[in-house]
């Protein structure tokens, strides 16, 4: 591979592959709500007490509905938001407060494929310029080296023949091609972590599959760690081993994908699985058994378990009062729900159906 | 046409004029919809789904190049009506529409209840009080709390605004509602809840739907029939049962194979290439250069063959199947 982007001022020489790439501890991302621009009226608790580790080369999917805090969590990993409380640790080093040069270096280590490809690309820049910008900013001064890396990145995301695309502006590209440019840009500094925030939600079914396969190929070839954010459970098996389910700012279930699909524990996870359709004509014959209502406000989230107002197993006097702890009813299967306090290991059947 | 037919499209055409030529967005479409049934229009972005909806409801942009064909509503060709007659007698009254991204198109300065009541005042001649009463009932039907009647759109979530847009289309009790991507920007559970609402309304009121979507899995929640559109043309119409098990057209087959499944070992696959430009579509089968089953014949445009009662526009079905007669070749209607 080509030379290092820059000397690595923040890196810890002692790290090896057994140190997690990223560790998130007690992370809180809150946004202050102000009235008239100054007087404090409250907090949007977008991410509340989140803990996890991401290993080198591992892919984790985060699933949850709109507004549950997925992007806020990711932007904090990218240091686009700062933690309100808690730590983000990169290769053993707390990076929550990085500044200046160190921050620039850290950002070169994480690639970001943001939500909404249409808004992600500057409309007035041709592809060539979009891809050379990060190289210039990160001090790749040699023009020939830049050209080479741009070509290499474009070939990797199959924007070929490269010469056909170099001078095109975003609006001349299809949605799928635009997303390839976004991915090429995210990969061009050879990051160790790729954050993909809903990379396919705006695309057609077939193009979705194309892009997901591309991301999987990149992950495998570069031993990349990936955080894949989605609201579509049926795409998570594509390239992640573990999955986190997020509801109203909290991780409510964390486990391996197959375990989650075959033995979902949290009532919210069960609802998401029930809500996900597979193409089948019999679907039209009955109603879906999904919880009514909508996710709560994160300014005044429900007390106790945040899902309790929508939960069919809600235990009065408990779920609405006390926050459920981290429970591990089965090895490697973590759930935050009072139902599993007594050692039960599967979701209780609902009598009414 | 039998007694059960609500809507029939015959060789419906809608082309747009642009500086680079005519965009053949809706190219000789034939479709039949029965009473109290839902037909789903499936297809990739840009294949002409919304244009077809606009052609049915005569909601046309300024740059129309060609607009003709028949739109038979219970045997009466509404294309023969003047714009004024169409507005008074058909739109909202007999068929209404929830346009794409409707939830972002509500009037920001009008309270949700008034917004829903408006079509009832204009098209059913109700007074305001009566119309608001009816709006309240519609809110209940679509699952919006009635105290939201007095709220403004910005005070409502996306899901709630979408329900309001549906309530608006419902209030005049039309026989047919065209839903253009009614849930695609919404969350999974909101989506499921709205599909539940649409099903319940269909079962209880006997209304019919044209549901436009590119989301194959969700479409099965409502579909009685499926029509697949590719590059401005309908390439297959099938009953939902057969379609979701064994689609007939190669494009439909590839489309189904691209759907990721929650369970099972099947990996979704993509369709290589991209749909052709509608400015100058290929003269042969429009799917040919992406088709895994292409053969010599495909350089010529396939007619629509009737396969066990299902129209399929593909040469693979030439053998043993009758082709439908169509005015598509330009001879027009002789009558
Ligand atoms: N900069 C900010 N200031 C104030 N509130 C914010 C800010 N960024 C996000 N929020 C709020 O934090 C909550 C979580 O938002 P976030 O974008 O993380 O959700 P998400 O899970 O990514 O949703 P989506 O699926 O819609 O992208 C929302 O209520 C949002 O309005
Ligand atoms: N007013 C117009 N003038 C010119 N071209 C148009 C106009 N409206 C739509 N088109 C073109 O007609 C084709 C069909 O567009 P249409 O909006 O019907 O597609 P669609 O199937 O609804 O797509 P989507 O799934 O993205 O909503 C596209 O190529 C589009 O660019
Ligand atoms: S007509 Fe030919 S190219 Fe077109 S879909 Fe059928 S087999 Fe494929
Ligand atoms: Mg987001
Ligand atoms: Mg459309």
XYZ file of C-alpha atoms and ligand atoms in Angstrom:
760
model
C 0.000 0.000 0.000
C 0.981 3.614 -0.379
C 2.762 5.658 2.246
C 1.155 6.697 5.490
C -1.005 9.733 5.275
C 0.835 11.442 8.081
C 2.956 10.605 11.013
C 0.664 9.241 13.639
C 0.915 11.561 16.620
C -1.830 9.999 18.723
C -1.184 6.361 18.017
C -0.113 4.095 20.770
C 2.756 1.909 19.566
C 1.804 -0.837 22.013
C -1.508 -1.735 20.365
C -2.037 -5.092 18.752
C -5.066 -6.719 17.255
C -6.341 -7.951 20.603
C -6.962 -4.430 21.845
C -10.435 -3.430 20.690
C -10.328 -0.922 17.876
C -13.042 1.123 19.528
C -14.357 0.956 23.031
C -17.296 3.027 24.150
C -17.783 3.450 27.888
C -20.782 4.905 29.645
C -21.371 7.108 26.625
C -23.957 9.869 26.854
C -24.667 12.174 23.942
C -27.043 14.896 25.007
C -28.014 18.011 23.139
C -28.954 21.091 25.057
C -32.371 22.567 24.365
C -32.406 26.314 24.664
C -35.144 28.866 24.599
C -34.489 32.163 22.823
C -31.065 30.780 22.095
C -29.712 30.968 25.630
C -31.871 29.863 28.551
C -31.568 26.151 29.220
C -34.856 24.267 29.049
C -33.676 20.691 28.967
C -31.673 18.010 27.205
C -32.287 15.781 24.216
C -30.902 12.516 25.524
C -29.979 11.096 22.134
C -27.577 8.477 23.487
C -27.828 7.366 27.070
C -25.330 5.135 28.807
C -24.072 3.098 25.885
C -21.221 0.606 26.292
C -19.610 -1.681 23.747
C -16.387 -2.825 22.119
C -15.640 -3.180 18.444
C -12.784 -5.485 17.487
C -10.388 -5.132 14.583
C -12.053 -6.389 11.426
C -15.419 -6.828 13.107
C -18.718 -5.549 11.720
C -21.549 -4.490 13.975
C -25.020 -3.490 12.856
C -27.114 -0.992 14.779
C -30.825 -1.205 14.197
C -33.526 1.109 15.398
C -36.206 3.530 14.328
C -35.875 7.112 13.260
C -34.699 9.420 16.014
C -33.488 6.680 18.363
C -29.979 8.103 18.349
C -28.143 5.984 15.767
C -26.613 8.896 13.901
C -25.808 10.725 17.127
C -23.911 7.683 18.363
C -22.009 7.385 15.087
C -21.205 11.059 14.865
C -19.729 10.785 18.316
C -17.480 7.939 17.174
C -16.383 10.256 14.391
C -15.944 13.083 16.905
C -18.413 15.207 15.001
C -20.302 15.327 18.319
C -18.522 15.300 21.644
C -19.682 13.021 24.434
C -21.718 14.719 27.099
C -20.383 12.108 29.461
C -18.371 8.919 29.050
C -15.511 7.949 26.782
C -14.661 6.877 23.273
C -11.443 4.866 23.300
C -9.545 4.196 20.080
C -6.844 1.503 20.197
C -6.576 1.887 23.945
C -6.447 5.663 23.991
C -9.209 7.998 25.131
C -9.919 10.226 22.173
C -13.008 12.012 23.438
C -11.200 15.332 23.624
C -8.793 15.170 20.696
C -8.053 18.474 19.030
C -6.113 19.964 16.154
C -3.593 17.701 14.470
C -4.517 14.669 16.525
C -8.138 15.096 15.612
C -7.255 15.347 11.949
C -5.210 12.195 12.215
C -8.035 10.363 13.973
C -10.536 11.379 11.308
C -8.258 9.881 8.680
C -8.601 6.560 10.500
C -12.384 6.452 10.204
C -14.314 6.574 6.953
C -17.854 7.865 6.945
C -20.603 6.934 4.544
C -23.324 9.237 5.625
C -27.059 8.948 5.441
C -28.518 10.388 2.218
C -26.070 10.097 -0.704
C -27.813 12.977 -2.462
C -26.884 15.435 0.224
C -23.452 13.951 0.873
C -21.715 15.102 -2.278
C -20.981 18.725 -3.118
C -22.970 19.366 -6.313
C -20.410 21.725 -7.854
C -17.442 19.351 -7.645
C -16.541 16.680 -10.177
C -15.736 13.209 -8.895
C -12.012 13.760 -9.279
C -12.050 16.792 -7.034
C -14.320 15.123 -4.464
C -11.812 12.316 -4.114
C -8.656 14.405 -4.155
C -9.838 16.761 -1.427
C -9.300 14.395 1.529
C -5.848 13.526 0.205
C -4.858 17.156 -0.097
C -6.199 17.958 3.351
C -4.293 15.065 4.820
C -1.024 16.090 3.269
C -0.569 13.822 0.284
C 1.422 16.398 -1.612
C 2.636 14.342 -4.532
C 0.178 14.810 -7.382
C 1.090 11.530 -9.029
C 0.472 9.621 -5.835
C -2.902 11.334 -5.447
C -3.907 10.396 -8.988
C -2.902 6.830 -8.366
C -4.871 6.579 -5.167
C -7.951 8.124 -6.755
C -7.846 5.569 -9.557
C -7.291 2.750 -7.134
C -10.226 3.831 -4.969
C -12.505 4.203 -7.967
C -11.565 0.784 -9.253
C -12.266 -0.693 -5.860
C -15.804 0.640 -5.858
C -16.235 -0.289 -9.540
C -16.609 3.215 -10.895
C -15.075 2.004 -14.108
C -13.869 2.809 -16.663
C -12.380 5.416 -14.357
C -11.923 7.994 -17.112
C -15.652 8.020 -17.796
C -16.379 9.166 -14.272
C -13.502 11.414 -13.235
C -15.013 14.585 -14.637
C -18.657 13.924 -13.932
C -20.638 15.958 -11.443
C -22.848 14.206 -8.884
C -26.101 15.048 -10.669
C -24.882 13.149 -13.723
C -24.673 9.951 -11.707
C -27.353 7.494 -10.661
C -28.108 7.065 -6.962
C -26.018 3.903 -6.844
C -23.060 5.554 -8.560
C -23.273 8.520 -6.214
C -23.122 6.142 -3.295
C -20.029 4.521 -4.825
C -18.377 7.921 -4.920
C -19.279 8.447 -1.265
C -17.777 5.055 -0.426
C -14.639 5.729 -2.463
C -14.207 8.993 -0.596
C -14.654 7.227 2.730
C -12.052 4.609 1.772
C -9.442 6.779 0.139
C -7.417 7.400 3.294
C -7.396 3.664 4.017
C -9.265 3.873 7.297
C -9.460 1.125 9.893
C -13.089 1.793 10.677
C -15.917 2.480 8.310
C -19.121 4.000 9.625
C -21.959 3.413 7.189
C -25.076 5.302 8.237
C -28.073 3.916 6.341
C -25.952 3.555 3.207
C -28.722 2.004 1.143
C -32.021 3.245 2.496
C -32.573 5.691 -0.370
C -31.794 3.212 -3.127
C -33.750 0.730 -5.211
C -33.805 -2.891 -4.092
C -31.374 -4.133 -6.694
C -28.933 -1.244 -6.234
C -29.105 -1.841 -2.494
C -27.809 -5.340 -2.930
C -25.035 -4.097 -5.200
C -23.857 -1.546 -2.632
C -24.122 -3.913 0.316
C -22.025 -6.462 -1.542
C -19.469 -3.811 -2.309
C -19.231 -2.858 1.352
C -18.837 -6.491 2.323
C -16.061 -6.973 -0.205
C -14.220 -3.926 1.123
C -14.607 -5.136 4.665
C -13.154 -8.527 3.853
C -10.315 -7.270 1.681
C -9.118 -4.616 4.070
C -9.984 -6.322 7.335
C -12.053 -3.235 8.057
C -14.114 -2.725 11.156
C -17.582 -1.583 10.187
C -20.452 0.009 12.029
C -23.476 -0.498 9.834
C -26.556 1.495 10.718
C -29.903 0.558 9.366
C -33.567 0.373 10.149
C -33.965 -2.664 7.920
C -33.325 -5.905 9.758
C -33.395 -7.987 6.616
C -30.130 -6.442 5.440
C -28.064 -6.955 8.588
C -27.041 -10.498 7.792
C -25.150 -9.158 4.838
C -21.971 -8.388 6.613
C -22.243 -8.058 10.309
C -21.630 -10.613 12.990
C -23.122 -8.754 15.899
C -26.170 -6.569 16.115
C -27.273 -3.921 18.578
C -30.889 -2.900 18.828
C -31.406 0.683 19.870
C -34.555 2.243 21.236
C -34.960 5.817 22.421
C -31.282 6.442 23.044
C -30.485 3.090 24.658
C -29.102 -0.205 23.487
C -31.798 -2.684 24.457
C -30.372 -5.893 23.028
C -26.878 -6.946 21.918
C -25.945 -10.288 20.471
C -24.966 -12.256 17.379
C -27.238 -11.875 14.386
C -28.322 -15.501 14.236
C -29.135 -15.524 17.931
C -31.176 -12.402 17.552
C -33.100 -13.709 14.554
C -33.796 -17.076 16.090
C -34.370 -16.064 19.675
C -35.159 -12.383 19.987
C -35.565 -11.392 23.603
C -36.452 -7.738 23.910
C -40.111 -6.935 23.169
C -38.970 -4.137 20.875
C -36.771 -6.513 18.893
C -39.685 -8.909 18.595
C -41.819 -6.044 17.288
C -39.195 -5.122 14.699
C -38.962 -8.709 13.505
C -42.736 -9.025 13.300
C -42.918 -5.712 11.490
C -40.432 -6.762 8.822
C -42.277 -8.158 5.829
C -41.146 -10.934 3.583
C -42.865 -11.036 0.193
C -45.784 -13.379 0.706
C -49.325 -13.042 -0.599
C -50.826 -14.241 2.676
C -49.598 -11.053 4.377
C -52.575 -9.227 2.885
C -55.038 -11.459 4.701
C -54.287 -10.434 8.258
C -53.174 -7.498 10.320
C -49.684 -7.344 11.712
C -49.316 -7.719 15.427
C -47.155 -4.674 16.079
C -47.219 -2.234 18.982
C -49.206 0.939 18.389
C -47.809 4.372 19.040
C -44.483 5.928 18.241
C -41.115 6.206 19.937
C -41.076 8.714 22.799
C -39.564 12.154 22.995
C -35.955 12.061 24.095
C -36.391 15.228 26.066
C -38.740 13.622 28.559
C -38.319 9.907 27.964
C -40.617 7.544 29.880
C -39.388 6.555 33.311
C -38.177 3.041 33.939
C -37.980 1.109 30.707
C -38.389 3.520 27.814
C -40.397 0.986 25.862
C -42.930 0.384 28.623
C -45.788 2.523 27.202
C -45.833 0.311 24.086
C -44.931 -3.024 25.599
C -47.422 -5.872 25.761
C -45.614 -7.521 28.665
C -45.282 -4.403 30.756
C -45.050 -5.191 34.481
C -46.818 -2.431 36.348
C -44.931 -0.980 39.293
C -41.667 -2.231 37.910
C -41.144 -1.447 34.232
C -42.546 2.041 34.628
C -40.463 2.773 37.692
C -37.059 1.175 37.519
C -34.700 1.123 34.627
C -34.059 -2.468 33.536
C -30.480 -3.648 34.104
C -28.119 -5.332 31.638
C -29.073 -8.985 31.813
C -27.372 -11.893 30.105
C -29.946 -14.695 30.099
C -27.839 -16.654 27.609
C -24.081 -16.403 27.093
C -23.274 -13.545 24.738
C -26.871 -12.404 24.597
C -27.459 -9.158 26.455
C -30.896 -7.667 26.972
C -32.207 -4.755 28.999
C -35.628 -5.967 30.024
C -37.261 -6.949 33.287
C -38.818 -10.058 31.748
C -35.474 -11.819 31.972
C -34.774 -11.066 35.588
C -35.878 -14.505 36.764
C -33.712 -16.494 34.381
C -36.127 -16.962 31.507
C -34.296 -17.514 28.208
C -36.909 -16.904 25.546
C -39.625 -14.419 24.731
C -42.950 -15.193 26.418
C -45.738 -16.146 24.019
C -48.652 -13.762 23.896
C -51.862 -15.512 24.878
C -54.178 -13.285 22.850
C -53.241 -14.679 19.436
C -65.160 -5.726 -18.806
C -67.390 -7.358 -16.210
C -69.570 -5.891 -13.463
C -66.774 -6.115 -11.009
C -64.436 -3.931 -12.956
C -63.867 -0.553 -11.392
C -61.111 0.883 -13.510
C -59.687 -0.047 -16.845
C -56.755 1.597 -18.553
C -56.444 1.117 -22.282
C -53.285 2.134 -24.070
C -52.731 4.988 -21.688
C -49.891 7.225 -22.816
C -48.188 10.109 -21.053
C -45.035 11.552 -22.611
C -43.224 14.647 -21.390
C -41.614 17.229 -23.610
C -38.052 18.141 -22.764
C -35.293 19.982 -24.566
C -33.729 16.638 -25.399
C -36.856 15.007 -26.749
C -39.904 13.195 -25.425
C -39.723 11.194 -22.202
C -41.920 8.139 -22.695
C -42.879 7.868 -19.040
C -46.143 5.967 -19.517
C -46.088 3.972 -22.708
C -49.318 2.262 -23.731
C -50.321 0.918 -20.372
C -53.197 -1.529 -20.023
C -54.531 -2.435 -16.611
C -57.757 -3.571 -15.028
C -58.743 -3.124 -11.401
C -61.682 -4.825 -9.713
C -63.918 -3.465 -7.001
C -62.545 -3.733 -3.490
C -59.202 -4.972 -4.731
C -55.711 -3.581 -4.487
C -53.322 -3.628 -7.367
C -49.683 -2.904 -6.638
C -47.507 -1.147 -9.188
C -43.938 -2.291 -8.658
C -40.831 -1.001 -10.325
C -37.508 0.758 -9.988
C -37.099 4.465 -9.517
C -37.881 6.401 -12.668
C -39.831 3.638 -14.411
C -42.966 5.797 -14.604
C -45.048 4.804 -11.575
C -45.875 8.301 -10.398
C -46.434 9.429 -13.966
C -48.985 6.687 -14.384
C -50.795 7.859 -11.253
C -50.758 11.392 -12.586
C -52.110 10.205 -15.913
C -54.998 8.425 -14.189
C -55.905 11.423 -12.053
C -55.051 13.957 -14.743
C -52.648 15.775 -12.470
C -50.372 16.876 -15.247
C -47.284 19.042 -15.376
C -47.003 21.805 -17.953
C -44.689 19.987 -20.323
C -47.014 17.239 -21.483
C -46.045 15.975 -24.921
C -48.618 13.277 -25.492
C -51.535 12.273 -23.305
C -54.093 9.837 -24.639
C -55.696 6.455 -24.218
C -58.724 5.423 -22.200
C -59.353 5.645 -18.484
C -62.594 3.749 -18.020
C -64.202 4.201 -14.660
C -67.081 1.741 -14.399
C -67.225 1.621 -18.166
C -67.239 5.373 -18.662
C -64.190 6.919 -20.313
C -63.258 9.835 -18.099
C -60.724 10.963 -20.687
C -63.692 12.289 -22.641
C -64.480 14.812 -19.908
C -63.243 18.378 -19.989
C -60.785 19.409 -17.284
C -63.540 21.214 -15.426
C -65.879 18.214 -15.582
C -63.082 15.916 -14.510
C -62.362 18.102 -11.510
C -66.000 18.289 -10.473
C -67.096 14.740 -11.185
C -64.054 12.528 -10.823
C -61.086 13.736 -8.815
C -61.694 13.341 -5.059
C -65.305 12.320 -5.730
C -64.652 9.004 -7.457
C -60.922 8.654 -7.076
C -58.411 10.412 -4.899
C -54.714 10.248 -4.389
C -52.136 10.293 -1.655
C -49.206 11.749 -3.585
C -45.589 10.733 -3.121
C -44.110 12.513 -0.070
C -47.608 13.719 0.870
C -46.612 14.106 4.485
C -44.254 16.907 3.515
C -46.773 18.557 1.233
C -49.449 19.449 3.768
C -50.354 23.109 4.019
C -48.158 24.379 6.872
C -50.532 27.133 7.967
C -53.703 25.067 8.074
C -54.642 22.939 11.078
C -54.672 19.202 10.399
C -58.426 18.901 10.944
C -59.269 21.734 8.579
C -56.980 20.261 6.020
C -58.762 16.942 6.100
C -62.165 18.643 6.113
C -61.428 20.767 3.070
C -62.115 18.232 0.303
C -65.443 17.418 1.948
C -66.420 21.073 1.850
C -65.280 21.623 -1.702
C -66.344 18.369 -3.309
C -69.257 17.202 -1.183
C -70.603 20.670 -0.466
C -70.612 20.171 3.293
C -70.540 23.109 5.649
C -67.527 23.510 7.857
C -69.011 21.990 10.967
C -70.251 18.923 9.167
C -66.943 18.492 7.410
C -64.982 18.785 10.655
C -67.203 16.147 12.220
C -66.426 13.869 9.338
C -62.728 14.725 9.626
C -62.840 13.655 13.259
C -64.226 10.308 12.157
C -61.468 9.996 9.547
C -58.844 10.705 12.190
C -60.205 7.804 14.185
C -60.123 5.572 11.122
C -56.504 6.258 10.384
C -55.378 6.199 14.006
C -54.621 9.850 14.664
C -55.710 11.002 18.143
C -58.652 13.389 17.691
C -57.041 16.106 19.756
C -54.575 16.443 16.868
C -57.407 17.986 14.811
C -56.326 21.431 15.916
C -52.594 20.895 15.489
C -50.472 22.249 12.686
C -48.473 19.873 10.472
C -45.129 20.853 12.028
C -46.436 19.704 15.404
C -46.943 16.173 14.090
C -44.477 13.357 13.463
C -43.904 12.113 9.920
C -46.066 9.063 10.557
C -48.923 11.171 11.856
C -48.692 13.574 8.928
C -48.829 10.664 6.516
C -51.963 9.398 8.243
C -53.471 12.865 7.919
C -52.742 12.789 4.181
C -54.488 9.421 3.968
C -57.465 10.752 5.946
C -57.719 13.573 3.427
C -57.912 11.139 0.531
C -60.519 9.087 2.382
C -62.931 11.755 3.486
C -64.819 12.034 0.212
C -65.327 8.251 0.270
C -63.953 7.645 -3.220
C -64.190 4.203 -4.792
C -60.526 4.268 -5.640
C -57.513 5.652 -3.829
C -54.149 5.899 -5.520
C -51.373 5.641 -2.947
C -47.972 6.735 -4.217
C -45.250 5.341 -1.920
C -47.432 5.857 1.165
C -44.962 4.395 3.650
C -41.532 4.523 2.068
C -40.093 7.358 4.134
C -41.440 5.967 7.376
C -40.178 3.742 10.127
C -40.778 0.057 10.125
C -43.370 -0.045 12.889
C -45.082 3.100 11.643
C -45.122 1.507 8.227
C -46.661 -1.673 9.602
C -49.260 0.315 11.525
C -50.232 2.294 8.429
C -50.498 -0.871 6.355
C -52.830 -2.192 9.054
C -54.921 0.965 8.701
C -55.092 0.622 4.916
C -56.121 -3.016 5.159
C -58.813 -2.277 7.709
C -60.222 0.522 5.562
C -60.290 -1.768 2.550
C -62.082 -4.509 4.449
C -64.583 -2.166 6.068
C -65.413 0.299 3.296
C -64.987 -1.761 0.158
C -62.619 0.754 -1.375
C -60.044 -0.153 -4.017
C -56.402 0.814 -4.127
C -53.667 1.363 -6.595
C -50.567 1.072 -4.461
C -47.386 2.387 -6.005
C -44.161 1.270 -4.409
C -40.676 -0.005 -5.032
C -40.750 -1.955 -1.789
C -41.604 -5.483 -2.809
C -41.882 -6.961 0.660
C -44.229 -4.268 1.946
C -46.323 -4.405 -1.204
C -47.362 -7.939 -0.306
C -49.156 -6.535 2.726
C -51.909 -5.156 0.527
C -51.667 -6.708 -2.911
C -54.416 -8.678 -4.562
C -52.692 -8.180 -7.862
C -49.259 -7.027 -8.916
C -48.344 -5.091 -12.029
C -44.643 -4.754 -12.753
C -43.482 -1.699 -14.616
C -40.209 -1.404 -16.465
C -39.049 1.614 -18.454
C -42.534 3.052 -18.923
C -44.267 -0.198 -19.783
C -46.130 -2.832 -17.820
C -44.263 -6.101 -18.334
C -46.325 -8.416 -16.132
C -49.668 -8.461 -14.368
C -50.263 -11.331 -12.038
C -52.319 -12.273 -8.996
C -50.395 -11.790 -5.774
C -50.440 -15.472 -4.919
C -48.702 -16.522 -8.131
C -46.511 -13.481 -8.341
C -44.859 -13.804 -4.967
C -44.303 -17.498 -5.527
C -43.325 -17.591 -9.138
C -43.146 -14.372 -11.094
C -43.252 -14.810 -14.857
C -41.264 -12.039 -16.480
C -37.467 -12.305 -16.223
C -37.377 -8.793 -14.772
C -39.897 -9.718 -12.087
C -37.847 -12.796 -11.293
C -34.690 -10.782 -10.840
C -36.545 -8.169 -8.832
C -37.843 -10.800 -6.440
C -34.378 -12.300 -6.154
C -33.017 -8.931 -5.037
C -35.146 -8.858 -1.896
C -33.134 -9.676 1.215
C -34.886 -12.176 3.457
C -34.854 -12.300 7.218
C -34.430 -16.052 7.293
C -33.068 -18.706 4.988
C -29.796 -19.132 3.171
C -30.669 -17.406 -0.041
C -28.423 -14.466 -0.768
C -30.103 -11.599 -2.521
C -28.713 -10.817 -5.934
C -28.704 -7.628 -7.941
C -29.664 -6.919 -11.510
C -26.617 -5.788 -13.446
C -26.852 -2.630 -15.488
C -29.415 0.113 -15.389
C -32.791 0.743 -16.972
C -32.655 2.450 -20.368
C -33.333 6.116 -20.913
C -36.980 6.893 -21.584
C -35.942 9.534 -24.084
C -34.902 7.003 -26.611
C -35.770 3.558 -25.351
C -34.447 0.539 -27.230
C -36.636 -0.754 -30.005
C -36.525 -4.363 -28.828
C -37.425 -5.646 -25.389
C -36.521 -2.841 -23.026
C -35.123 -5.257 -20.487
C -33.005 -7.140 -23.020
C -29.544 -5.845 -22.155
C -29.989 -6.792 -18.486
C -31.820 -10.030 -19.077
C -30.282 -13.372 -18.156
C -32.555 -15.211 -20.586
C -32.172 -13.009 -23.627
C -32.158 -14.618 -27.060
C -32.221 -13.546 -30.732
C -35.857 -12.695 -30.845
C -35.490 -10.107 -28.077
C -34.120 -7.491 -30.498
C -37.694 -7.059 -31.580
C -40.282 -5.632 -29.196
C -42.229 -8.476 -27.571
C -46.020 -8.322 -27.615
C -47.965 -9.084 -24.462
C -48.711 -12.791 -24.180
C -51.468 -14.159 -21.993
C -49.999 -16.805 -19.736
C -52.690 -18.589 -17.704
C -54.678 -15.390 -17.813
C -51.727 -13.179 -16.898
C -50.320 -10.640 -19.340
C -46.538 -10.959 -19.776
C -44.487 -8.909 -22.194
C -41.693 -11.328 -23.006
C -40.765 -13.500 -25.985
C -40.117 -16.527 -23.785
C -43.862 -17.036 -23.670
C -44.466 -16.896 -27.403
C -44.862 -20.627 -27.724
C -48.375 -21.851 -26.915
C -49.591 -18.463 -25.726
C -51.875 -15.999 -27.403
C -50.692 -12.428 -27.741
C -53.155 -9.684 -26.840
C -54.230 -7.328 -29.530
C -53.158 -3.858 -28.722
C -53.402 -0.463 -30.262
C -49.852 0.038 -29.065
C -48.467 -0.372 -32.535
C -50.181 2.812 -33.524
C -53.214 1.679 -35.516
C -55.446 3.295 -32.920
C -59.032 2.554 -32.120
C -61.051 1.864 -35.218
C -64.492 2.345 -33.675
N -27.379 18.676 16.976
C -28.527 18.340 17.587
N -29.160 19.195 18.415
C -30.296 18.848 19.039
N -30.906 17.654 18.897
C -30.334 16.768 18.078
C -29.128 17.046 17.358
N -28.804 15.961 16.608
C -29.778 15.061 16.838
N -30.696 15.527 17.719
C -31.867 14.797 18.228
O -31.391 13.597 18.800
C -32.286 12.535 18.570
C -31.572 11.385 17.874
O -31.241 11.802 16.551
P -30.397 10.896 15.558
O -30.185 11.681 14.323
O -29.226 10.366 16.267
O -31.396 9.711 15.280
P -31.285 8.517 14.229
O -31.489 7.280 15.002
O -30.055 8.638 13.424
O -32.565 8.785 13.328
P -32.789 8.563 11.747
O -33.098 7.128 11.570
O -33.987 9.428 11.473
O -31.547 9.024 11.046
C -33.434 13.112 17.758
O -34.467 13.445 18.643
C -32.829 14.363 17.153
O -33.815 15.335 16.923
N -42.492 16.744 -15.769
C -41.555 15.948 -16.271
N -40.808 16.306 -17.322
C -39.879 15.504 -17.843
N -39.602 14.293 -17.387
C -40.296 13.855 -16.320
C -41.304 14.652 -15.702
N -41.825 13.954 -14.664
C -41.173 12.785 -14.640
N -40.252 12.706 -15.629
C -39.397 11.564 -15.958
O -40.242 10.498 -16.272
C -39.714 9.267 -15.793
C -40.696 8.602 -14.872
O -40.804 9.385 -13.687
P -41.747 8.967 -12.491
O -41.684 10.042 -11.484
O -43.073 8.601 -13.014
O -41.007 7.661 -11.956
P -41.320 6.771 -10.666
O -41.436 5.369 -11.136
O -42.463 7.337 -9.923
O -39.961 6.930 -9.846
P -39.706 7.012 -8.252
O -39.766 5.608 -7.748
O -38.317 7.565 -8.189
O -40.742 7.903 -7.665
C -38.392 9.618 -15.155
O -37.380 9.405 -16.104
C -38.532 11.077 -14.812
O -37.279 11.710 -14.819
S -38.157 -10.647 -23.902
Fe -36.129 -11.520 -23.839
S -34.851 -9.974 -22.991
Fe -36.943 -9.388 -22.603
S -37.320 -10.212 -20.620
Fe -37.999 -11.753 -22.037
S -36.241 -13.065 -22.301
Fe -35.488 -11.237 -21.323
Mg -29.740 8.944 11.366
Mg -42.615 8.147 -8.029
